[in-house]
C-alpha cells in the first residue's frame, strides 16, 4: 500500500501488506487503513491495519467459514469501527459459498465476532452493502440453481450475524445465467438489486426492489434494442430523494462494449 500526497503526487510512504494478493481496503476517520487479501493459493485471508504514518500495527488471519480460506471481495467498516468482509468461502473440495464475516478492530489482536455463509448452493459474491443505521448487511451475487445455470441471490445478515432472509430470481422463460451485480438502499430502507438476466439467448438489466424484511415490491426489466451480452449493471440510490441511477456496460454487438445509464 502506498500513500500519496494529494497536492504534489509525491509518495509519502509505502508499506507491504501481509497478503500475496490484495483485494480491497477501507480507511477510517483517523486515516488508518485496513487492507484485506489472501496468500497463494488462497487458503489464508489476511487483514492488516496500517496507521496513517505507514506503520503496520497488526495482522489478522482468517481461514474462512469452512476453514479452507476463500476469496475476499468487499471490505466495509461500520459506524462502531468494526470490519465486515464479504467473501467466497471455500470448502474442503474447493466449492465456494457466499459468506460474510465480522471483525472488531480493538487492540493489537482483533477478534472475529461472527461469520455466516449461504450454504444451500455454491455461488459467488458480486456486491456487498452495509446499512449504517441498523448495522445489517446485504450480499448479492449468483448461486447454482441445481443444474448448469445460475440464479441471482440477495441475502440479509442481521447485526449479530444471523441470516435474516434470502431471495433468488431468474428469468421466468429461460433458464440461464442470472447474477446480481449491485445492491443499494433507498432512504426508506428498501433494498434494490441490479442483475443480469437471460432474455432469448441474450441478456438484459433487471432491477428487483425488496422491503428490508425481504418482501418483493417491484421488478423492472430493461431490454435494449440490440444485443445485451455480458451486462454488468450497477445501481445507485440518491440518499436524499431516493432517485435511482442504473448504469453499467453492455455488449451491443459481438465484441463491442458500450456504457449505458438510466435515471428514474
PDB file of N, CA and C in Angstrom, residues 24-66:
ATOM      1  N   UNK A  24      -9.155  -5.616  -1.327  1.00  0.00           N
ATOM      2  CA  UNK A  24      -9.925  -4.419  -1.024  1.00  0.00           C
ATOM      3  C   UNK A  24      -9.327  -3.755   0.213  1.00  0.00           C
ATOM      4  N   UNK A  25      -9.711  -2.491   0.455  1.00  0.00           N
ATOM      5  CA  UNK A  25      -9.282  -1.816   1.677  1.00  0.00           C
ATOM      6  C   UNK A  25     -10.279  -0.719   2.017  1.00  0.00           C
ATOM      7  N   UNK A  26     -10.265  -0.301   3.293  1.00  0.00           N
ATOM      8  CA  UNK A  26     -11.059   0.830   3.759  1.00  0.00           C
ATOM      9  C   UNK A  26     -10.154   1.725   4.599  1.00  0.00           C
ATOM     10  N   UNK A  27     -10.563   2.991   4.740  1.00  0.00           N
ATOM     11  CA  UNK A  27      -9.819   3.952   5.548  1.00  0.00           C
ATOM     12  C   UNK A  27     -10.777   4.543   6.571  1.00  0.00           C
ATOM     13  N   UNK A  28     -10.369   4.593   7.848  1.00  0.00           N
ATOM     14  CA  UNK A  28     -11.240   5.117   8.893  1.00  0.00           C
ATOM     15  C   UNK A  28     -11.054   6.626   9.050  1.00  0.00           C
ATOM     16  N   UNK A  29     -11.760   7.206  10.026  1.00  0.00           N
ATOM     17  CA  UNK A  29     -11.731   8.638  10.225  1.00  0.00           C
ATOM     18  C   UNK A  29     -10.393   9.180  10.681  1.00  0.00           C
ATOM     19  N   UNK A  30      -9.518   8.321  11.192  1.00  0.00           N
ATOM     20  CA  UNK A  30      -8.181   8.745  11.615  1.00  0.00           C
ATOM     21  C   UNK A  30      -7.156   8.678  10.481  1.00  0.00           C
ATOM     22  N   UNK A  31      -7.599   8.173   9.331  1.00  0.00           N
ATOM     23  CA  UNK A  31      -6.665   7.984   8.231  1.00  0.00           C
ATOM     24  C   UNK A  31      -5.938   6.659   8.267  1.00  0.00           C
ATOM     25  N   UNK A  32      -6.314   5.774   9.203  1.00  0.00           N
ATOM     26  CA  UNK A  32      -5.729   4.437   9.257  1.00  0.00           C
ATOM     27  C   UNK A  32      -6.412   3.543   8.227  1.00  0.00           C
ATOM     28  N   UNK A  33      -5.627   2.684   7.577  1.00  0.00           N
ATOM     29  CA  UNK A  33      -6.141   1.827   6.517  1.00  0.00           C
ATOM     30  C   UNK A  33      -6.210   0.380   6.976  1.00  0.00           C
ATOM     31  N   UNK A  34      -7.206  -0.330   6.449  1.00  0.00           N
ATOM     32  CA  UNK A  34      -7.388  -1.762   6.710  1.00  0.00           C
ATOM     33  C   UNK A  34      -7.445  -2.435   5.346  1.00  0.00           C
ATOM     34  N   UNK A  35      -6.531  -3.347   5.117  1.00  0.00           N
ATOM     35  CA  UNK A  35      -6.374  -3.946   3.797  1.00  0.00           C
ATOM     36  C   UNK A  35      -6.548  -5.450   3.902  1.00  0.00           C
ATOM     37  N   UNK A  36      -7.299  -6.037   2.973  1.00  0.00           N
ATOM     38  CA  UNK A  36      -7.577  -7.473   3.013  1.00  0.00           C
ATOM     39  C   UNK A  36      -7.074  -8.123   1.726  1.00  0.00           C
ATOM     40  N   UNK A  37      -6.559  -9.335   1.877  1.00  0.00           N
ATOM     41  CA  UNK A  37      -6.085 -10.106   0.739  1.00  0.00           C
ATOM     42  C   UNK A  37      -5.832 -11.542   1.151  1.00  0.00           C
ATOM     43  N   UNK A  38      -5.248 -12.313   0.265  1.00  0.00           N
ATOM     44  CA  UNK A  38      -5.017 -13.733   0.524  1.00  0.00           C
ATOM     45  C   UNK A  38      -3.574 -14.104   0.201  1.00  0.00           C
ATOM     46  N   UNK A  39      -3.203 -15.273   0.709  1.00  0.00           N
ATOM     47  CA  UNK A  39      -1.957 -15.879   0.262  1.00  0.00           C
ATOM     48  C   UNK A  39      -2.221 -16.550  -1.087  1.00  0.00           C
ATOM     49  N   UNK A  40      -1.222 -17.242  -1.590  1.00  0.00           N
ATOM     50  CA  UNK A  40      -1.420 -18.068  -2.779  1.00  0.00           C
ATOM     51  C   UNK A  40      -1.265 -19.513  -2.354  1.00  0.00           C
ATOM     52  N   UNK A  41      -2.299 -20.354  -2.520  1.00  0.00           N
ATOM     53  CA  UNK A  41      -3.446 -20.237  -3.422  1.00  0.00           C
ATOM     54  C   UNK A  41      -4.756 -19.830  -2.756  1.00  0.00           C
ATOM     55  N   UNK A  42      -4.750 -19.022  -1.741  1.00  0.00           N
ATOM     56  CA  UNK A  42      -5.991 -18.520  -1.171  1.00  0.00           C
ATOM     57  C   UNK A  42      -6.516 -19.312   0.007  1.00  0.00           C
ATOM     58  N   UNK A  43      -5.639 -19.956   0.764  1.00  0.00           N
ATOM     59  CA  UNK A  43      -6.086 -20.735   1.919  1.00  0.00           C
ATOM     60  C   UNK A  43      -6.129 -19.913   3.197  1.00  0.00           C
ATOM     61  N   UNK A  44      -5.432 -18.774   3.213  1.00  0.00           N
ATOM     62  CA  UNK A  44      -5.421 -17.893   4.379  1.00  0.00           C
ATOM     63  C   UNK A  44      -5.758 -16.474   3.927  1.00  0.00           C
ATOM     64  N   UNK A  45      -6.662 -15.836   4.658  1.00  0.00           N
ATOM     65  CA  UNK A  45      -7.030 -14.450   4.410  1.00  0.00           C
ATOM     66  C   UNK A  45      -6.329 -13.582   5.447  1.00  0.00           C
ATOM     67  N   UNK A  46      -5.730 -12.478   5.001  1.00  0.00           N
ATOM     68  CA  UNK A  46      -5.019 -11.556   5.879  1.00  0.00           C
ATOM     69  C   UNK A  46      -5.732 -10.205   5.894  1.00  0.00           C
ATOM     70  N   UNK A  47      -5.875  -9.644   7.093  1.00  0.00           N
ATOM     71  CA  UNK A  47      -6.333  -8.268   7.237  1.00  0.00           C
ATOM     72  C   UNK A  47      -5.251  -7.514   8.006  1.00  0.00           C
ATOM     73  N   UNK A  48      -4.690  -6.473   7.393  1.00  0.00           N
ATOM     74  CA  UNK A  48      -3.670  -5.640   8.025  1.00  0.00           C
ATOM     75  C   UNK A  48      -4.270  -4.300   8.418  1.00  0.00           C
ATOM     76  N   UNK A  49      -3.836  -3.776   9.565  1.00  0.00           N
ATOM     77  CA  UNK A  49      -4.110  -2.383   9.914  1.00  0.00           C
ATOM     78  C   UNK A  49      -2.828  -1.589   9.723  1.00  0.00           C
ATOM     79  N   UNK A  50      -2.908  -0.534   8.901  1.00  0.00           N
ATOM     80  CA  UNK A  50      -1.757   0.317   8.625  1.00  0.00           C
ATOM     81  C   UNK A  50      -2.108   1.732   9.071  1.00  0.00           C
ATOM     82  N   UNK A  51      -1.350   2.249  10.024  1.00  0.00           N
ATOM     83  CA  UNK A  51      -1.615   3.581  10.541  1.00  0.00           C
ATOM     84  C   UNK A  51      -1.380   4.645   9.466  1.00  0.00           C
ATOM     85  N   UNK A  52      -1.883   5.842   9.733  1.00  0.00           N
ATOM     86  CA  UNK A  52      -1.777   6.929   8.758  1.00  0.00           C
ATOM     87  C   UNK A  52      -0.332   7.319   8.464  1.00  0.00           C
ATOM     88  N   UNK A  53       0.605   6.912   9.357  1.00  0.00           N
ATOM     89  CA  UNK A  53       2.024   7.196   9.113  1.00  0.00           C
ATOM     90  C   UNK A  53       2.739   6.061   8.385  1.00  0.00           C
ATOM     91  N   UNK A  54       1.975   4.996   8.019  1.00  0.00           N
ATOM     92  CA  UNK A  54       2.551   3.884   7.276  1.00  0.00           C
ATOM     93  C   UNK A  54       2.987   2.704   8.110  1.00  0.00           C
ATOM     94  N   UNK A  55       2.817   2.783   9.433  1.00  0.00           N
ATOM     95  CA  UNK A  55       3.220   1.686  10.314  1.00  0.00           C
ATOM     96  C   UNK A  55       2.153   0.593  10.337  1.00  0.00           C
ATOM     97  N   UNK A  56       2.569  -0.637  10.048  1.00  0.00           N
ATOM     98  CA  UNK A  56       1.656  -1.770  10.161  1.00  0.00           C
ATOM     99  C   UNK A  56       1.575  -2.167  11.627  1.00  0.00           C
ATOM    100  N   UNK A  57       0.361  -2.055  12.216  1.00  0.00           N
ATOM    101  CA  UNK A  57       0.236  -2.244  13.655  1.00  0.00           C
ATOM    102  C   UNK A  57      -0.292  -3.617  14.045  1.00  0.00           C
ATOM    103  N   UNK A  58      -1.074  -4.266  13.172  1.00  0.00           N
ATOM    104  CA  UNK A  58      -1.468  -5.649  13.432  1.00  0.00           C
ATOM    105  C   UNK A  58      -1.904  -6.343  12.152  1.00  0.00           C
ATOM    106  N   UNK A  59      -1.893  -7.675  12.214  1.00  0.00           N
ATOM    107  CA  UNK A  59      -2.355  -8.513  11.110  1.00  0.00           C
ATOM    108  C   UNK A  59      -3.275  -9.586  11.664  1.00  0.00           C
ATOM    109  N   UNK A  60      -4.459  -9.688  11.101  1.00  0.00           N
ATOM    110  CA  UNK A  60      -5.431 -10.708  11.483  1.00  0.00           C
ATOM    111  C   UNK A  60      -5.491 -11.761  10.380  1.00  0.00           C
ATOM    112  N   UNK A  61      -5.381 -13.044  10.756  1.00  0.00           N
ATOM    113  CA  UNK A  61      -5.536 -14.125   9.790  1.00  0.00           C
ATOM    114  C   UNK A  61      -6.900 -14.785   9.968  1.00  0.00           C
ATOM    115  N   UNK A  62      -7.470 -15.239   8.863  1.00  0.00           N
ATOM    116  CA  UNK A  62      -8.809 -15.830   8.869  1.00  0.00           C
ATOM    117  C   UNK A  62      -8.840 -16.922   7.805  1.00  0.00           C
ATOM    118  N   UNK A  63      -9.367 -18.084   8.152  1.00  0.00           N
ATOM    119  CA  UNK A  63      -9.388 -19.206   7.220  1.00  0.00           C
ATOM    120  C   UNK A  63     -10.780 -19.492   6.666  1.00  0.00           C
ATOM    121  N   UNK A  64     -11.702 -18.550   6.840  1.00  0.00           N
ATOM    122  CA  UNK A  64     -12.999 -18.697   6.196  1.00  0.00           C
ATOM    123  C   UNK A  64     -13.984 -19.524   6.983  1.00  0.00           C
ATOM    124  N   UNK A  65     -15.220 -19.544   6.487  1.00  0.00           N
ATOM    125  CA  UNK A  65     -16.326 -20.220   7.174  1.00  0.00           C
ATOM    126  C   UNK A  65     -16.060 -21.716   7.336  1.00  0.00           C
ATOM    127  N   UNK A  66     -15.426 -22.334   6.345  1.00  0.00           N
ATOM    128  CA  UNK A  66     -15.189 -23.778   6.371  1.00  0.00           C
ATOM    129  C   UNK A  66     -13.776 -24.131   6.830  1.00  0.00           C
TER     130      UNK A  66
END
